[in-house]
């Protein structure tokens, strides 16, 4: 039997007034892959990810996530996905454990489950000692990891990460990608946006967005071969160059 | 249902961790009660009055004595018996009213002829002027009623006719001493629970929008009903605690009567809070910043409070305004809290108000739930 893709998007269009943020996006994301969504700032990455999560309604087009139509069954989709927003979304005035309890609670997990998983995951990540520290008092690298932990705490088959490594140092970025690999290794699908091109090399497949359209889609190697480039960064620059001044 | 508990727990954690919140919750009621109740009183004391006596008789002296010794008036003595001087004083705001006895005032009285008195009142504050005029009129009436035999005349009765005196003695129910503070304390309690309940719940929701945490919540499968109920309940509980605290302070500071059932009062306030909180959640749903929400909430709150009958009876407003008051949440509670506390009204007495308010509250909550968008 053929596996239903984790995400299936056809002719997705999103307009804000006369501005077209997403222009006829069509792509599929397979189950268990790390799918990179690349693009310059303003290319429409965040808009697309919000539509896939059911946070924003598309102007037109079909979006299926984990087999459900987002427009028709948004709540069913939400049970199956995790989302880490570009804007940091943990509560500053609550501790690590309190934040996790809250989000796990509104995902409908029961207390027994939460209690066990908190200890397990925090120790796996090596941050058990900050369990009762307020979020505002911990360094940004750890905050990012915690935001990831909150996004996947209910163990969804698909997780969306919107620029998860923005603003953190290279070491913390590397560590963060290890978390992503560990998660994908368990057969989960990861949809990640970034504008760090070195991170694109870590993805199974990448999709490069430019001015709301898909400019390239394939494995990093395919793209490099196709564009005759040494790295994904080169590919990106070649795509971006004609419109260099506009960005 | 369990999800609601998780939200409530989180809100309480944040409220009590906020160093501003706890003092605000307990200091605000005391300050509001003390300042507002004393400031909002309409009771008139120490109205300054000057007397120009051109008659200089035992009648004019007697009447002046009564006015000067009344607790409502403070006599402003003046040199010379000059109306112009007295008027100048009024222009300089050194006196509020001038009572002028014309010459031959007592002569007319003794002859049983109509006698005129002139009362000049500074009416910049119309309400105060009205009260001054009625106080003076009352003193004059009482003076002539009590001294009619002594003067051997009756001010209002023609000589030669039998004197039938009709005594009118008003009895004031529920607040026999006409203590304005007893009237105002329940009103201030209404403002207190409204501020706490409505403003805090509304601002809390917009704050999540500003911080971006609302997205993380909207991406979970939580129901809109559960989410809004979870946002509403913590501030409802805090507002009820404020009400309890305010009642105790009102009892201690102003000895307000609590004639009706407290259980009934709290029940009414729960319904009221659901109503005003739903309104403010609705406002926060359409606002993007705390500033917008605050402005809108205050806009509505001011109108609601001013037309609620807080100072003046709703019955003396224009008919159209009275009809519109059935849309004013504050009107319902303003009326019911006074009925329950001051009159000892029972559930049966307040039915005409509690029933429509309950329907209104349920409707507004459902509208707020419908208007809330997890997908924008």
PDB file of N, CA and C in Angstrom, chain A residues 102-144:
ATOM      1  N   UNK A 102       1.400  22.970  31.657  1.00  0.00           N
ATOM      2  CA  UNK A 102       0.300  23.720  31.066  1.00  0.00           C
ATOM      3  C   UNK A 102       0.005  23.254  29.640  1.00  0.00           C
ATOM      4  N   UNK A 103       1.045  23.243  28.809  1.00  0.00           N
ATOM      5  CA  UNK A 103       0.795  22.875  27.407  1.00  0.00           C
ATOM      6  C   UNK A 103       0.371  21.418  27.278  1.00  0.00           C
ATOM      7  N   UNK A 104       1.013  20.534  28.063  1.00  0.00           N
ATOM      8  CA  UNK A 104       0.625  19.125  28.008  1.00  0.00           C
ATOM      9  C   UNK A 104      -0.827  18.982  28.443  1.00  0.00           C
ATOM     10  N   UNK A 105      -1.197  19.769  29.458  1.00  0.00           N
ATOM     11  CA  UNK A 105      -2.566  19.714  29.971  1.00  0.00           C
ATOM     12  C   UNK A 105      -3.584  20.123  28.930  1.00  0.00           C
ATOM     13  N   UNK A 106      -3.295  21.200  28.174  1.00  0.00           N
ATOM     14  CA  UNK A 106      -4.311  21.612  27.208  1.00  0.00           C
ATOM     15  C   UNK A 106      -4.277  20.753  25.943  1.00  0.00           C
ATOM     16  N   UNK A 107      -3.231  19.903  25.813  1.00  0.00           N
ATOM     17  CA  UNK A 107      -3.292  18.897  24.744  1.00  0.00           C
ATOM     18  C   UNK A 107      -4.129  17.711  25.197  1.00  0.00           C
ATOM     19  N   UNK A 108      -4.555  17.743  26.463  1.00  0.00           N
ATOM     20  CA  UNK A 108      -5.451  16.695  26.941  1.00  0.00           C
ATOM     21  C   UNK A 108      -4.739  15.474  27.503  1.00  0.00           C
ATOM     22  N   UNK A 109      -3.438  15.597  27.792  1.00  0.00           N
ATOM     23  CA  UNK A 109      -2.730  14.448  28.374  1.00  0.00           C
ATOM     24  C   UNK A 109      -3.118  14.329  29.853  1.00  0.00           C
ATOM     25  N   UNK A 110      -3.104  13.094  30.377  1.00  0.00           N
ATOM     26  CA  UNK A 110      -3.476  12.982  31.791  1.00  0.00           C
ATOM     27  C   UNK A 110      -2.237  13.117  32.684  1.00  0.00           C
ATOM     28  N   UNK A 111      -2.525  13.392  33.953  1.00  0.00           N
ATOM     29  CA  UNK A 111      -1.461  13.759  34.899  1.00  0.00           C
ATOM     30  C   UNK A 111      -0.363  12.706  35.018  1.00  0.00           C
ATOM     31  N   UNK A 112      -0.802  11.441  35.065  1.00  0.00           N
ATOM     32  CA  UNK A 112       0.158  10.352  35.210  1.00  0.00           C
ATOM     33  C   UNK A 112       1.180  10.389  34.070  1.00  0.00           C
ATOM     34  N   UNK A 113       0.632  10.498  32.841  1.00  0.00           N
ATOM     35  CA  UNK A 113       1.464  10.544  31.636  1.00  0.00           C
ATOM     36  C   UNK A 113       2.449  11.706  31.704  1.00  0.00           C
ATOM     37  N   UNK A 114       1.928  12.881  32.054  1.00  0.00           N
ATOM     38  CA  UNK A 114       2.758  14.085  32.063  1.00  0.00           C
ATOM     39  C   UNK A 114       3.898  13.936  33.048  1.00  0.00           C
ATOM     40  N   UNK A 115       3.547  13.463  34.247  1.00  0.00           N
ATOM     41  CA  UNK A 115       4.544  13.365  35.312  1.00  0.00           C
ATOM     42  C   UNK A 115       5.729  12.506  34.855  1.00  0.00           C
ATOM     43  N   UNK A 116       5.410  11.342  34.288  1.00  0.00           N
ATOM     44  CA  UNK A 116       6.469  10.431  33.859  1.00  0.00           C
ATOM     45  C   UNK A 116       7.321  11.041  32.750  1.00  0.00           C
ATOM     46  N   UNK A 117       6.661  11.629  31.751  1.00  0.00           N
ATOM     47  CA  UNK A 117       7.383  12.124  30.578  1.00  0.00           C
ATOM     48  C   UNK A 117       8.252  13.340  30.879  1.00  0.00           C
ATOM     49  N   UNK A 118       7.817  14.190  31.790  1.00  0.00           N
ATOM     50  CA  UNK A 118       8.619  15.378  32.117  1.00  0.00           C
ATOM     51  C   UNK A 118       9.992  14.956  32.604  1.00  0.00           C
ATOM     52  N   UNK A 119      10.012  14.060  33.594  1.00  0.00           N
ATOM     53  CA  UNK A 119      11.292  13.655  34.173  1.00  0.00           C
ATOM     54  C   UNK A 119      12.162  12.997  33.113  1.00  0.00           C
ATOM     55  N   UNK A 120      11.532  12.110  32.331  1.00  0.00           N
ATOM     56  CA  UNK A 120      12.288  11.366  31.313  1.00  0.00           C
ATOM     57  C   UNK A 120      12.924  12.313  30.287  1.00  0.00           C
ATOM     58  N   UNK A 121      12.099  13.218  29.721  1.00  0.00           N
ATOM     59  CA  UNK A 121      12.609  14.083  28.650  1.00  0.00           C
ATOM     60  C   UNK A 121      13.639  15.081  29.170  1.00  0.00           C
ATOM     61  N   UNK A 122      13.379  15.650  30.354  1.00  0.00           N
ATOM     62  CA  UNK A 122      14.335  16.631  30.874  1.00  0.00           C
ATOM     63  C   UNK A 122      15.680  15.972  31.120  1.00  0.00           C
ATOM     64  N   UNK A 123      15.680  14.737  31.624  1.00  0.00           N
ATOM     65  CA  UNK A 123      16.968  14.109  31.898  1.00  0.00           C
ATOM     66  C   UNK A 123      17.629  13.682  30.596  1.00  0.00           C
ATOM     67  N   UNK A 124      16.822  13.268  29.598  1.00  0.00           N
ATOM     68  CA  UNK A 124      17.392  12.932  28.287  1.00  0.00           C
ATOM     69  C   UNK A 124      18.119  14.135  27.682  1.00  0.00           C
ATOM     70  N   UNK A 125      17.531  15.316  27.891  1.00  0.00           N
ATOM     71  CA  UNK A 125      18.136  16.520  27.327  1.00  0.00           C
ATOM     72  C   UNK A 125      19.207  17.089  28.253  1.00  0.00           C
ATOM     73  N   UNK A 126      19.365  16.464  29.406  1.00  0.00           N
ATOM     74  CA  UNK A 126      20.386  16.916  30.340  1.00  0.00           C
ATOM     75  C   UNK A 126      20.072  18.250  30.988  1.00  0.00           C
ATOM     76  N   UNK A 127      18.788  18.526  31.182  1.00  0.00           N
ATOM     77  CA  UNK A 127      18.452  19.816  31.810  1.00  0.00           C
ATOM     78  C   UNK A 127      17.507  19.626  32.998  1.00  0.00           C
ATOM     79  N   UNK A 128      17.650  18.485  33.682  1.00  0.00           N
ATOM     80  CA  UNK A 128      16.787  18.229  34.846  1.00  0.00           C
ATOM     81  C   UNK A 128      16.966  19.286  35.928  1.00  0.00           C
ATOM     82  N   UNK A 129      18.172  19.854  36.002  1.00  0.00           N
ATOM     83  CA  UNK A 129      18.461  20.785  37.098  1.00  0.00           C
ATOM     84  C   UNK A 129      17.727  22.118  36.954  1.00  0.00           C
ATOM     85  N   UNK A 130      17.219  22.449  35.745  1.00  0.00           N
ATOM     86  CA  UNK A 130      16.515  23.738  35.626  1.00  0.00           C
ATOM     87  C   UNK A 130      15.002  23.552  35.666  1.00  0.00           C
ATOM     88  N   UNK A 131      14.579  22.368  36.057  1.00  0.00           N
ATOM     89  CA  UNK A 131      13.159  22.038  36.115  1.00  0.00           C
ATOM     90  C   UNK A 131      12.323  23.121  36.808  1.00  0.00           C
ATOM     91  N   UNK A 132      12.826  23.638  37.932  1.00  0.00           N
ATOM     92  CA  UNK A 132      12.026  24.619  38.676  1.00  0.00           C
ATOM     93  C   UNK A 132      12.566  26.039  38.562  1.00  0.00           C
ATOM     94  N   UNK A 133      13.258  26.309  37.438  1.00  0.00           N
ATOM     95  CA  UNK A 133      13.759  27.665  37.200  1.00  0.00           C
ATOM     96  C   UNK A 133      12.758  28.409  36.316  1.00  0.00           C
ATOM     97  N   UNK A 134      12.603  29.705  36.589  1.00  0.00           N
ATOM     98  CA  UNK A 134      11.717  30.506  35.740  1.00  0.00           C
ATOM     99  C   UNK A 134      12.315  30.619  34.340  1.00  0.00           C
ATOM    100  N   UNK A 135      11.469  30.619  33.325  1.00  0.00           N
ATOM    101  CA  UNK A 135      11.933  30.688  31.945  1.00  0.00           C
ATOM    102  C   UNK A 135      12.780  31.938  31.719  1.00  0.00           C
ATOM    103  N   UNK A 136      12.392  33.060  32.340  1.00  0.00           N
ATOM    104  CA  UNK A 136      13.132  34.299  32.087  1.00  0.00           C
ATOM    105  C   UNK A 136      14.582  34.213  32.581  1.00  0.00           C
ATOM    106  N   UNK A 137      14.859  33.240  33.467  1.00  0.00           N
ATOM    107  CA  UNK A 137      16.207  33.142  34.034  1.00  0.00           C
ATOM    108  C   UNK A 137      17.110  32.153  33.314  1.00  0.00           C
ATOM    109  N   UNK A 138      16.637  31.518  32.231  1.00  0.00           N
ATOM    110  CA  UNK A 138      17.518  30.546  31.578  1.00  0.00           C
ATOM    111  C   UNK A 138      18.009  31.081  30.226  1.00  0.00           C
ATOM    112  N   UNK A 139      19.198  30.616  29.785  1.00  0.00           N
ATOM    113  CA  UNK A 139      19.775  31.139  28.538  1.00  0.00           C
ATOM    114  C   UNK A 139      18.945  30.768  27.303  1.00  0.00           C
ATOM    115  N   UNK A 140      19.097  31.559  26.243  1.00  0.00           N
ATOM    116  CA  UNK A 140      18.231  31.411  25.072  1.00  0.00           C
ATOM    117  C   UNK A 140      18.377  30.054  24.397  1.00  0.00           C
ATOM    118  N   UNK A 141      19.594  29.502  24.385  1.00  0.00           N
ATOM    119  CA  UNK A 141      19.802  28.194  23.764  1.00  0.00           C
ATOM    120  C   UNK A 141      18.926  27.132  24.408  1.00  0.00           C
ATOM    121  N   UNK A 142      18.857  27.175  25.720  1.00  0.00           N
ATOM    122  CA  UNK A 142      18.008  26.209  26.448  1.00  0.00           C
ATOM    123  C   UNK A 142      16.539  26.494  26.239  1.00  0.00           C
ATOM    124  N   UNK A 143      16.218  27.771  26.149  1.00  0.00           N
ATOM    125  CA  UNK A 143      14.813  28.121  25.922  1.00  0.00           C
ATOM    126  C   UNK A 143      14.333  27.479  24.628  1.00  0.00           C
ATOM    127  N   UNK A 144      15.197  27.566  23.604  1.00  0.00           N
ATOM    128  CA  UNK A 144      14.830  27.016  22.299  1.00  0.00           C
ATOM    129  C   UNK A 144      14.586  25.507  22.397  1.00  0.00           C
TER     130      UNK A 144
END
